[in-house]
Amino acid sequence: MKNDVRRLRTARGWTQVQFAEALGVSRQTVNALEAGRYDPSLPLAFRIAAQFELPIEAIFSPTDADAPPSGGRRGAPARAPRDTMDS
């Protein structure tokens, strides 16, 4: 999952320690989030969004690696093209 936590935090002039204290997590957790080594739980994602006063989807975005296992259909279109559905 990609995120803009570092950019948003630094734009506000917050240190990792300040941000961690506001979220109730460790500075190491904030560092791991910013480095992309840790995806937050849903409750933590909501707390992060509240701190930035932004919707979650403005901060976090999925990558191809976040797609669920699909039995080998990863990357396949969600729906067949219309012209092949009627044949």
XYZ file of C-alpha atoms in Angstrom:
87
model
C 0.000 0.000 0.000
C 1.326 3.425 -0.889
C 0.825 6.358 1.435
C 1.537 10.060 1.692
C 2.069 10.096 5.449
C 5.608 11.489 5.334
C 4.719 14.256 2.880
C 1.597 15.254 4.834
C 3.384 15.116 8.192
C 6.383 17.176 7.109
C 4.142 19.703 5.330
C 2.580 20.381 8.729
C 5.957 20.667 10.429
C 5.323 17.710 12.715
C 8.155 15.465 13.857
C 7.735 11.718 13.831
C 7.667 11.822 17.640
C 4.898 14.441 17.719
C 2.860 12.542 15.165
C 3.393 9.237 16.963
C 2.230 10.754 20.264
C -0.877 12.183 18.601
C -1.676 8.737 17.192
C -0.794 6.802 20.346
C 1.870 4.717 18.595
C 5.663 4.578 18.691
C 7.965 6.696 16.542
C 9.162 3.428 15.042
C 5.622 2.704 13.877
C 5.431 6.087 12.145
C 8.834 5.468 10.577
C 7.738 2.044 9.318
C 4.526 3.529 7.899
C 6.413 6.244 6.074
C 8.944 3.772 4.710
C 6.173 1.510 3.418
C 7.237 -1.366 5.682
C 3.972 -1.404 7.631
C 0.332 -1.097 6.634
C -1.787 0.356 9.431
C -4.801 -1.344 10.920
C -8.113 0.179 9.908
C -8.531 1.946 13.290
C -5.031 3.430 12.980
C -5.719 4.500 9.394
C -8.809 6.338 10.639
C -6.760 8.062 13.373
C -4.165 9.110 10.787
C -6.906 10.463 8.527
C -8.399 12.380 11.457
C -5.026 13.958 12.275
C -4.677 15.179 8.701
C -8.390 16.012 8.408
C -8.471 14.077 5.146
C -10.355 11.004 3.953
C -8.392 7.756 4.169
C -8.294 7.409 0.389
C -6.508 10.762 0.136
C -3.662 9.307 2.225
C -3.515 5.617 1.313
C -3.779 3.966 -2.075
C -3.526 0.287 -2.956
C -0.866 -1.154 -5.203
C -1.055 -4.239 -7.388
C 0.538 -6.182 -4.533
C -2.535 -5.427 -2.399
C -4.904 -7.278 -4.724
C -6.485 -10.336 -3.140
C -5.501 -13.784 -4.340
C -7.696 -14.562 -7.297
C -6.714 -18.020 -8.412
C -4.369 -16.762 -11.087
C -6.621 -13.976 -12.292
C -4.496 -11.169 -10.847
C -4.382 -8.387 -13.351
C -7.318 -9.757 -15.310
C -10.035 -7.266 -16.154
C -12.872 -7.132 -13.637
C -15.391 -7.727 -16.426
C -15.057 -9.262 -19.859
C -15.176 -6.795 -22.731
C -18.751 -6.265 -23.850
C -18.267 -7.626 -27.375
C -17.220 -11.070 -26.042
C -20.100 -11.434 -23.574
C -22.781 -12.024 -26.235
C -20.990 -14.719 -28.232
